PDB file of C-alpha atoms and ligand atoms in Angstrom:
ATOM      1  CA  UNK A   1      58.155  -7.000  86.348  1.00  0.00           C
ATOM      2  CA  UNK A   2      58.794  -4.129  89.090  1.00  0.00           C
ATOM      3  CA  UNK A   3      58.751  -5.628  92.034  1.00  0.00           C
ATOM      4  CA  UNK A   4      59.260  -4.654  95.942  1.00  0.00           C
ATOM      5  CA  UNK A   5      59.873  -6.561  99.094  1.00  0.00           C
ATOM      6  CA  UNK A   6      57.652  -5.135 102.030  1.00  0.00           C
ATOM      7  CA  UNK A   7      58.538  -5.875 105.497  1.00  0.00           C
ATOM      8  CA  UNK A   8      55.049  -6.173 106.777  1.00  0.00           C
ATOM      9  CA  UNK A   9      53.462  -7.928 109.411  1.00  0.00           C
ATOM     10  CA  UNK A  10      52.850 -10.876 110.055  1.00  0.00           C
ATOM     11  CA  UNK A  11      54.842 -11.537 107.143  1.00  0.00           C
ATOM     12  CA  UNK A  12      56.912  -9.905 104.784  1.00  0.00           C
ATOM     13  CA  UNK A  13      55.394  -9.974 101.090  1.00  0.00           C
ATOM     14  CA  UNK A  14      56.111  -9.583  97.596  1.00  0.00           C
ATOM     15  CA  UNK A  15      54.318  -6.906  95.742  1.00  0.00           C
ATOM     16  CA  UNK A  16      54.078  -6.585  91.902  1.00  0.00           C
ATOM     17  CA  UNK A  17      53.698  -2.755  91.473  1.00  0.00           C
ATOM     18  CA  UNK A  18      52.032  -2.967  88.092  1.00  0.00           C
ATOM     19  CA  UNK A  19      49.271  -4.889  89.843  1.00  0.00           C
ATOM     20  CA  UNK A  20      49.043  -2.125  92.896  1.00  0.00           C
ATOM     21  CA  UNK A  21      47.066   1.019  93.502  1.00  0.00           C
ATOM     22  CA  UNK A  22      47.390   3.078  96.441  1.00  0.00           C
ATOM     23  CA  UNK A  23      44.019   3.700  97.876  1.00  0.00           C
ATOM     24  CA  UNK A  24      43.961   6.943  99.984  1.00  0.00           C
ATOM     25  CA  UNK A  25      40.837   6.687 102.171  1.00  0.00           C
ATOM     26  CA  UNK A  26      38.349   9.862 103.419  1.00  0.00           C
ATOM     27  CA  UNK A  27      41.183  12.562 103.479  1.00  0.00           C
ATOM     28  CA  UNK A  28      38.551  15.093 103.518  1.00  0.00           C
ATOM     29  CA  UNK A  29      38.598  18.277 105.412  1.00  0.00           C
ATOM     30  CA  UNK A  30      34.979  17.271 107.076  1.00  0.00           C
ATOM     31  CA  UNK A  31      37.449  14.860 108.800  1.00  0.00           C
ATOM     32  CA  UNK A  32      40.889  16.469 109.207  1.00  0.00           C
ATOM     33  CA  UNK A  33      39.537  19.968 109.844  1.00  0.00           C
ATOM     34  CA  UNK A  34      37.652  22.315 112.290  1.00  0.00           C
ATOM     35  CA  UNK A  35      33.995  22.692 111.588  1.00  0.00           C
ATOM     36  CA  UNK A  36      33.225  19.327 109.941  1.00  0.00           C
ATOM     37  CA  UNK A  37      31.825  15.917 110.780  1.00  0.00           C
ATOM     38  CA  UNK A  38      34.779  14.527 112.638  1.00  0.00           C
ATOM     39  CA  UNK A  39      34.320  17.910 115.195  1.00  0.00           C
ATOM     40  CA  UNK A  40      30.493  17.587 114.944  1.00  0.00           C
ATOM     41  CA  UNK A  41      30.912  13.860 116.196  1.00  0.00           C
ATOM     42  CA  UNK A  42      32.424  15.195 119.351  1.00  0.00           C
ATOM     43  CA  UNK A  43      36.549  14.595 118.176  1.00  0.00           C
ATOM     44  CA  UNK A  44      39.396  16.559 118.266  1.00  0.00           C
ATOM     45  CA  UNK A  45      40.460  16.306 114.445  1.00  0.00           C
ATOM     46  CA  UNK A  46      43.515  17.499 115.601  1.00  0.00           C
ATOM     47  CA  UNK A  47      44.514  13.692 115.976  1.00  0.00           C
ATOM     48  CA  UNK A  48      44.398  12.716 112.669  1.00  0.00           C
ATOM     49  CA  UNK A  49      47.010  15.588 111.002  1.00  0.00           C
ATOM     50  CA  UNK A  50      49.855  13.134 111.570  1.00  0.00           C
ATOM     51  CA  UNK A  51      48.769  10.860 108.822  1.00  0.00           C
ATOM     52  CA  UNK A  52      49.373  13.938 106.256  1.00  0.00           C
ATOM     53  CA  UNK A  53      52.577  13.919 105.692  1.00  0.00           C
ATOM     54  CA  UNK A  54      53.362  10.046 105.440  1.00  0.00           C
ATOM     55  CA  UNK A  55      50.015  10.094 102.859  1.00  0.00           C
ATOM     56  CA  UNK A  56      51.689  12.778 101.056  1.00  0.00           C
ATOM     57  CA  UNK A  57      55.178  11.247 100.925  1.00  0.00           C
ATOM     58  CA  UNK A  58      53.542   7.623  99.337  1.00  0.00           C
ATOM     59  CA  UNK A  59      51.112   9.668  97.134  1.00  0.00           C
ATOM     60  CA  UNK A  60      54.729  11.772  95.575  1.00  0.00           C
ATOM     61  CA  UNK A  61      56.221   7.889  95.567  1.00  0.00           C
ATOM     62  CA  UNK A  62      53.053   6.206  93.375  1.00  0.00           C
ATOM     63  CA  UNK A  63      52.622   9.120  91.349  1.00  0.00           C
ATOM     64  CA  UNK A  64      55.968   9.186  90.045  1.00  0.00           C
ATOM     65  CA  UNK A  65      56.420   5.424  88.989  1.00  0.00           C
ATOM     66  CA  UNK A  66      52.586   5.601  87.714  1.00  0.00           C
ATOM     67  CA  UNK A  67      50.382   3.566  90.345  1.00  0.00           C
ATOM     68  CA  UNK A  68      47.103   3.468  90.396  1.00  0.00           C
ATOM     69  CA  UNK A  69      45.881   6.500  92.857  1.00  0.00           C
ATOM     70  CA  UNK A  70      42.398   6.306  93.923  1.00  0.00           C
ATOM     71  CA  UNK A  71      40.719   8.630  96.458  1.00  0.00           C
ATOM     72  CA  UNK A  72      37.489   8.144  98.678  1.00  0.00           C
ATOM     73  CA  UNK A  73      35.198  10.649 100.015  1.00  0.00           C
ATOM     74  CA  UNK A  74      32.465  10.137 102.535  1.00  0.00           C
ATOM     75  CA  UNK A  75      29.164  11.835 101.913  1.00  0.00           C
ATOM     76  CA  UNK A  76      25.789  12.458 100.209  1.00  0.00           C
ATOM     77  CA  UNK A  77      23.781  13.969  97.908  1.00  0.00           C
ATOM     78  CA  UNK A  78      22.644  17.239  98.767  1.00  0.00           C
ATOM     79  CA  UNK A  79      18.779  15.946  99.242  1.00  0.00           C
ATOM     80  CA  UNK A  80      20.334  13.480 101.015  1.00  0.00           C
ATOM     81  CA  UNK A  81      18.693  10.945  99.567  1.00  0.00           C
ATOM     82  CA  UNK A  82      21.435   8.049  99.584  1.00  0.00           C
ATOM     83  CA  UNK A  83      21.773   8.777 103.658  1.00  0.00           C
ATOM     84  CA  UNK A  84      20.314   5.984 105.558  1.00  0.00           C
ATOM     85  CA  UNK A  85      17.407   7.785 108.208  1.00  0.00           C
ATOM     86  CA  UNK A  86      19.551   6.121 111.185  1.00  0.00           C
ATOM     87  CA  UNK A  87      22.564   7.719 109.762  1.00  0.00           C
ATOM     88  CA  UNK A  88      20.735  11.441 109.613  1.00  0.00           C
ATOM     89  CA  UNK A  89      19.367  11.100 112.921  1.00  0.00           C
ATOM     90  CA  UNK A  90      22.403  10.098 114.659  1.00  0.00           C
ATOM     91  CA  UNK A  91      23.530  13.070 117.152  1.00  0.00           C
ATOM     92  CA  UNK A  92      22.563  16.827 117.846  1.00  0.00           C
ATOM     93  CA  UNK A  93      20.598  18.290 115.302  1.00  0.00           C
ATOM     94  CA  UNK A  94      22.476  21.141 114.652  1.00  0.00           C
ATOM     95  CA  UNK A  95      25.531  18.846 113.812  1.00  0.00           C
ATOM     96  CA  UNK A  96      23.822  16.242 111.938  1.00  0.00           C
ATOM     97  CA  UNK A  97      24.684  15.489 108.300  1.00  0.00           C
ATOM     98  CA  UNK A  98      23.229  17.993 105.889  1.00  0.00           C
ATOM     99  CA  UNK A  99      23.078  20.898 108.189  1.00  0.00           C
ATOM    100  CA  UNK A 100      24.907  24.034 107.746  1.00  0.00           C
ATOM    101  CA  UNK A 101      28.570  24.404 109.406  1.00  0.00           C
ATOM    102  CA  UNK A 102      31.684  26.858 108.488  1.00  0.00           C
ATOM    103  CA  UNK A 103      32.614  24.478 105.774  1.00  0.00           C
ATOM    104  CA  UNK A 104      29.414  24.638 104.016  1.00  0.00           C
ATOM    105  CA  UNK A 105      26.661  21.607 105.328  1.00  0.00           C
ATOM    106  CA  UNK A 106      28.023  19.041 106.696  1.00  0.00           C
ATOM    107  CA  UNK A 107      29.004  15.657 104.787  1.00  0.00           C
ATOM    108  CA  UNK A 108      27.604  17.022 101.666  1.00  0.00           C
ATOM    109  CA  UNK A 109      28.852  16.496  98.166  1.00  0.00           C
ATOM    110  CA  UNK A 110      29.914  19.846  96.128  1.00  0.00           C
ATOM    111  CA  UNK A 111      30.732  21.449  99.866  1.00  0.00           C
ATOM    112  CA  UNK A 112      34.208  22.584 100.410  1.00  0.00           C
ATOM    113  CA  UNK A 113      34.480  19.825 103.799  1.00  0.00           C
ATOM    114  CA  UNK A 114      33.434  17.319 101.827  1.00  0.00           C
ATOM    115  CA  UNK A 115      36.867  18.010  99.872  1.00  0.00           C
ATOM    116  CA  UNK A 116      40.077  15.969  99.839  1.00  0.00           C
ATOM    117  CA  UNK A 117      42.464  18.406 102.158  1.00  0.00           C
ATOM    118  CA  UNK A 118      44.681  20.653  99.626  1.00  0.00           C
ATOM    119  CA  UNK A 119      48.102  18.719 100.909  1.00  0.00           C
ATOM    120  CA  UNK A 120      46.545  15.168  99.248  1.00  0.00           C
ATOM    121  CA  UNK A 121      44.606  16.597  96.623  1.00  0.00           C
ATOM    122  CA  UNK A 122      43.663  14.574  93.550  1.00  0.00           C
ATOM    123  CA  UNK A 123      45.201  14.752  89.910  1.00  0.00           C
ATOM    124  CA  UNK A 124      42.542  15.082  86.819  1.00  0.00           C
ATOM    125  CA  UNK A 125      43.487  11.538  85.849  1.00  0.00           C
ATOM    126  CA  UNK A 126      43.035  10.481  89.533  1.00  0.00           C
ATOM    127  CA  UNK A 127      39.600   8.790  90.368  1.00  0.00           C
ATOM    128  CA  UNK A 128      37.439   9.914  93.579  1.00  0.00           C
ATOM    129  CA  UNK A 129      35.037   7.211  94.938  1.00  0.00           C
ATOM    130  CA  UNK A 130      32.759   9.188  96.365  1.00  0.00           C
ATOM    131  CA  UNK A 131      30.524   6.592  98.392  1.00  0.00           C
ATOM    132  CA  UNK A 132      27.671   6.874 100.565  1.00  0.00           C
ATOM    133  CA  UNK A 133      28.747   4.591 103.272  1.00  0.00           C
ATOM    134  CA  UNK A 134      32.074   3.486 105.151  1.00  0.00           C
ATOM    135  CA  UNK A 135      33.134   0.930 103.408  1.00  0.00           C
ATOM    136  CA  UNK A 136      34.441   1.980  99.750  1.00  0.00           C
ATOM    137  CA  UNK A 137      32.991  -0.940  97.711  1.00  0.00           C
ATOM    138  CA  UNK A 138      29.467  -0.322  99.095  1.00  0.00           C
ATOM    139  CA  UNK A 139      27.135   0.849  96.515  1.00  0.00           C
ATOM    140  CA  UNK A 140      30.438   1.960  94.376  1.00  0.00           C
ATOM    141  CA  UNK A 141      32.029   1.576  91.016  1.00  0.00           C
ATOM    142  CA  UNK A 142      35.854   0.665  92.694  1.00  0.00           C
ATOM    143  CA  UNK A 143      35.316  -2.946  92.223  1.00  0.00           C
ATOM    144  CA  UNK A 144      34.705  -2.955  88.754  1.00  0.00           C
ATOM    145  CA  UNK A 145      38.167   0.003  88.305  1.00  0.00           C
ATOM    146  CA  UNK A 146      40.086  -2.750  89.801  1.00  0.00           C
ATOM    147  CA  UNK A 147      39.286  -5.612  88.086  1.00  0.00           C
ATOM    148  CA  UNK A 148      39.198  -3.227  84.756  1.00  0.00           C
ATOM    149  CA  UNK A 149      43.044  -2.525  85.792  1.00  0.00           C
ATOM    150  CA  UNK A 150      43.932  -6.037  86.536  1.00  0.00           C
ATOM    151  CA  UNK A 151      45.165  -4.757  90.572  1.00  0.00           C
ATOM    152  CA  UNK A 152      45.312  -7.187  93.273  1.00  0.00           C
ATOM    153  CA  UNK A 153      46.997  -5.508  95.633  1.00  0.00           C
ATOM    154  CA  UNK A 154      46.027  -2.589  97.510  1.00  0.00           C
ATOM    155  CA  UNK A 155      48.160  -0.092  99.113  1.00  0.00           C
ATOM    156  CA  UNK A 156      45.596   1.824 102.242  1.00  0.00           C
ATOM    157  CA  UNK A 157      46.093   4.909 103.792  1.00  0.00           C
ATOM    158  CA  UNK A 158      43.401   7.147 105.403  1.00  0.00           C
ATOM    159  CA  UNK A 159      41.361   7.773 108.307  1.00  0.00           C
ATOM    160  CA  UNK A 160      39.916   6.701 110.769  1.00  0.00           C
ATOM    161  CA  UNK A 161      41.972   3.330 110.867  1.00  0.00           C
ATOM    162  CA  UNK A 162      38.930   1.711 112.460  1.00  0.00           C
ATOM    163  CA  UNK A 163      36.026   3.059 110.840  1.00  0.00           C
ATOM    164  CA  UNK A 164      35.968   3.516 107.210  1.00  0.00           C
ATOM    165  CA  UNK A 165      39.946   1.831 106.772  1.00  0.00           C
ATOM    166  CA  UNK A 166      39.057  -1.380 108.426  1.00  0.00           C
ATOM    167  CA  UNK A 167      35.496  -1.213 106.949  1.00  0.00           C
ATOM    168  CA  UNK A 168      37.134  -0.940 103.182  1.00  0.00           C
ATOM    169  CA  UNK A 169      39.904  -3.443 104.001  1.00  0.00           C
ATOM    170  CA  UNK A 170      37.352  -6.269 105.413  1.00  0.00           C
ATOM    171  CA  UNK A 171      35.506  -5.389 102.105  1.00  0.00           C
ATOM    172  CA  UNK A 172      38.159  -5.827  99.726  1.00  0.00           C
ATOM    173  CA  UNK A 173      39.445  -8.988 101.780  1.00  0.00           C
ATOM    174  CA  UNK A 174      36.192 -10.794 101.046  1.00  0.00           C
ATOM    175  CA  UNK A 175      36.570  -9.421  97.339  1.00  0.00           C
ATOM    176  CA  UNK A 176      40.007 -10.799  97.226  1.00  0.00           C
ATOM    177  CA  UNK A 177      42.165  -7.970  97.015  1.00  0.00           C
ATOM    178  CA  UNK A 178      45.498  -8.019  99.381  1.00  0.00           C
ATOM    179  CA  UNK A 179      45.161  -5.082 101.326  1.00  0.00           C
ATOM    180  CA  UNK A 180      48.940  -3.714 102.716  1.00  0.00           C
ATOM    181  CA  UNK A 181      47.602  -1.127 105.415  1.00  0.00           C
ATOM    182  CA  UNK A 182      50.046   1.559 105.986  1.00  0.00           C
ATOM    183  CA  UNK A 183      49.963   2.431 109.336  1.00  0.00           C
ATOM    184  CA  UNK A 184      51.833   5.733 109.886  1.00  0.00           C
ATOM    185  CA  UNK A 185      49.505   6.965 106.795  1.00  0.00           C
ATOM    186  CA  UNK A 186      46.343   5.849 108.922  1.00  0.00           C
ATOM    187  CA  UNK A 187      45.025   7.491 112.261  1.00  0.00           C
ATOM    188  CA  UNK A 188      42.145   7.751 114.336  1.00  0.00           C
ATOM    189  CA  UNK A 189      40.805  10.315 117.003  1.00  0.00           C
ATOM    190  CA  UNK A 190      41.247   7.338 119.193  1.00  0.00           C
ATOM    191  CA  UNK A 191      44.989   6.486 119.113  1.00  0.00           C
ATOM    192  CA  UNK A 192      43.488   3.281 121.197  1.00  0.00           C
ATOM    193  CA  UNK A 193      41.046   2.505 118.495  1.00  0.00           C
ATOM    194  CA  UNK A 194      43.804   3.008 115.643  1.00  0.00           C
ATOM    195  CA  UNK A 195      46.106   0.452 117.374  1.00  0.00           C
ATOM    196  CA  UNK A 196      43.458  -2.361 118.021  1.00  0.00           C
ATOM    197  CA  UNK A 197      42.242  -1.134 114.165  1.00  0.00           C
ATOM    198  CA  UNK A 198      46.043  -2.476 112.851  1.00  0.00           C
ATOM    199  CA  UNK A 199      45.927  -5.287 115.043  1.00  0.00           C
ATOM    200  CA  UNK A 200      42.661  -6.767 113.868  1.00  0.00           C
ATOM    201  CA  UNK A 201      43.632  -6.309 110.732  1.00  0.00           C
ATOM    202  CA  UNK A 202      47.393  -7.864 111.190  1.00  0.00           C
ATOM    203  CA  UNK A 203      46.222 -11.147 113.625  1.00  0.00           C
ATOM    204  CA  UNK A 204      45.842 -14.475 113.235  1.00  0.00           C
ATOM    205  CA  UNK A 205      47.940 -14.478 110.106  1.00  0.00           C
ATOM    206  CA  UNK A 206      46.898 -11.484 108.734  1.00  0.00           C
ATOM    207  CA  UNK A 207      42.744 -12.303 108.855  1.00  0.00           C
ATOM    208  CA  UNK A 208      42.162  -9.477 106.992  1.00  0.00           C
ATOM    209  CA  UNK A 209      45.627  -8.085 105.437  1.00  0.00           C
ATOM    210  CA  UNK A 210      48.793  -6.974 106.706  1.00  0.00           C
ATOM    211  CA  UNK A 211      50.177  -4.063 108.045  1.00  0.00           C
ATOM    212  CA  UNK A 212      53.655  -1.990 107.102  1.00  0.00           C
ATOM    213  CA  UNK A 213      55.419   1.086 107.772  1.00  0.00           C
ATOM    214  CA  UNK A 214      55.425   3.365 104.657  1.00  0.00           C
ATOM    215  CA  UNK A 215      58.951   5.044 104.938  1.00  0.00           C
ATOM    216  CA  UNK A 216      60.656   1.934 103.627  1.00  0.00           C
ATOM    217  CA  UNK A 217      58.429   1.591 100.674  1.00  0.00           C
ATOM    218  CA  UNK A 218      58.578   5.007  99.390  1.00  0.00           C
ATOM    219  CA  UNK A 219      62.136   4.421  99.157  1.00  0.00           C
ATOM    220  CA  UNK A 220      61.422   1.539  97.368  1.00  0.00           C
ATOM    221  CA  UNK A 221      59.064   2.457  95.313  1.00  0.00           C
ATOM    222  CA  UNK A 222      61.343   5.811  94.634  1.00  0.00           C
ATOM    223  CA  UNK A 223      63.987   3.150  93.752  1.00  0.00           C
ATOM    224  CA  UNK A 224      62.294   1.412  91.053  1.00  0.00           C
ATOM    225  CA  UNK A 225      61.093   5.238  89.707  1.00  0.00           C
ATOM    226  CA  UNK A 226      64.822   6.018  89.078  1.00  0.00           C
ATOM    227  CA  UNK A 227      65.337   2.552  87.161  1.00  0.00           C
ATOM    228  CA  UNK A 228      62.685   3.692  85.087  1.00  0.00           C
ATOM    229  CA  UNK A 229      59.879   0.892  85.446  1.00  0.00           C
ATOM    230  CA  UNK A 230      57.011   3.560  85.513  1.00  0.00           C
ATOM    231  CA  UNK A 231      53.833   1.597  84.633  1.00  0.00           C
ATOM    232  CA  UNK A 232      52.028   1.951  81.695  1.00  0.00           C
ATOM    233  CA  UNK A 233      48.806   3.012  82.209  1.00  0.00           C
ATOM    234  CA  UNK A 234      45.524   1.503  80.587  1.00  0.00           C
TER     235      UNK A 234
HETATM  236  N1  TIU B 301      33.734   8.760 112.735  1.00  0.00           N
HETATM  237  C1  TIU B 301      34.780   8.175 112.228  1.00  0.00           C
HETATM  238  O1  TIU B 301      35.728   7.787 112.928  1.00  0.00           O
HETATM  239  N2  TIU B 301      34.868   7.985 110.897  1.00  0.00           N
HETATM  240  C2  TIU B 301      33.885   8.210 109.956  1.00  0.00           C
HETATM  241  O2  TIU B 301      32.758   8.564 110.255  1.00  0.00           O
HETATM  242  N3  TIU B 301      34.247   8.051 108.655  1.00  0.00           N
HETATM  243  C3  TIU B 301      35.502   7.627 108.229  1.00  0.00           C
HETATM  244  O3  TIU B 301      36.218   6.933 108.948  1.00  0.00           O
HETATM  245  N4  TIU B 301      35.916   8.041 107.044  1.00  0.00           N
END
């Protein structure tokens, strides 16, 4: 059984790899890049480019021993019929959800900013969740993939840490999943908000899951690659 030890807080856990999938939350250029949602909202996406790299250094990690990837993207239908009206209505008009921007209307699926930025960009065999809402088990098919796949354990990276991360992680907490929340692989345009987002998620013995640096387990991870324990995949 490939396992790793993760130095996480508030405690340090166990993980069975075979039973993990690395869920990389929202990395979509509507978020990470001029033009989209995140600038329509008022933020300087600017913030959020940090979490790239780390993302792209677990995503190498989990690819090559054969973990479970699964992507999220925020957005709607182009008739925007699975948008809640208080969602639509939310802001300026001329940067609300559906209308047109330099990355094609904003928030819509089939756009290019509703795409996963090129550095994280899915596999064929990869599956995209693309859900309506912030949480990523709201009115999507991710529950049933993980059961299907027999994972308990979830691996999160993504932004923001305290919108659609902590949304997804409360969600799979009361689903029973153990959600490992890798921090340097999160970020918010509030570094404020992405803090208290870990620590919510961390307190009171780990309420909702725990939190861990990712550098030490994509050497870990890259360790049990080289023995040669790649999963099997179902
Ligand atoms: N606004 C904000 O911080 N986030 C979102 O609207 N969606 C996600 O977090 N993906």
């Amino acid at each position: 059984m490939p396992r790793v030890k993760i130095e996480a807080e508030p405690a340090s856990l166990i993980v069975d790899t075979d039973n993990a999938a690395l869920l990389i939350i929202d990395m979509q250029r509507d978020f990470l890049e001029a033009g989209g949602f995140g600038e329509a909202l008022g933020n300087d996406v600017t913030r959020l480019r940090g979490a790239v790299a780390p993302c792209q250094a677990m995503l190498g990690t989990a690819r090559e021993l054969g973990m479970l990837v699964i992507h999220t993207r925020e957005g709607h239908r182009p008739d925007l019929s699975d948008a809640p009206p208080l969602k639509l209505h939310r802001g300026d008009p001329r940067n609300r959800i559906g209308a047109p921007g330099p990355m094609g209307r904003i928030l819509i699926r089939g756009e290019p900013g509703h795409d996963i930025v090129p550095e994280l960009y899915p596999l064929r065999d990869e599956p995209v969740i693309d859900k309506p809402g912030k949480g990523a088990f709201y009115q999507t098919d991710l529950e049933l993939m993980l059961r299907n796949r027999g994972i308990d354990t979830l691996f999160v990276c993504g932004v923001t840490t305290e919108v659609c991360v902590n949304t997804t992680v409360r969600e799979a907490n009361d689903r029973g999943f153990r959600c490992i929340v890798l921090a340097d692989c999160c970020a918010s345009y509030f570094p404020k908000f992405h803090e208290a987002g870990l620590a919510m998620i961390k307190a009171q013995g780990g309420i909702f899951g725990s939190v861990a640096p990712s550098p030490p387990l994509v050497d870990a991870l890259a360790v049990l690659s080289r023995r040669g324990t790649k999963r099997v995949a179902i």
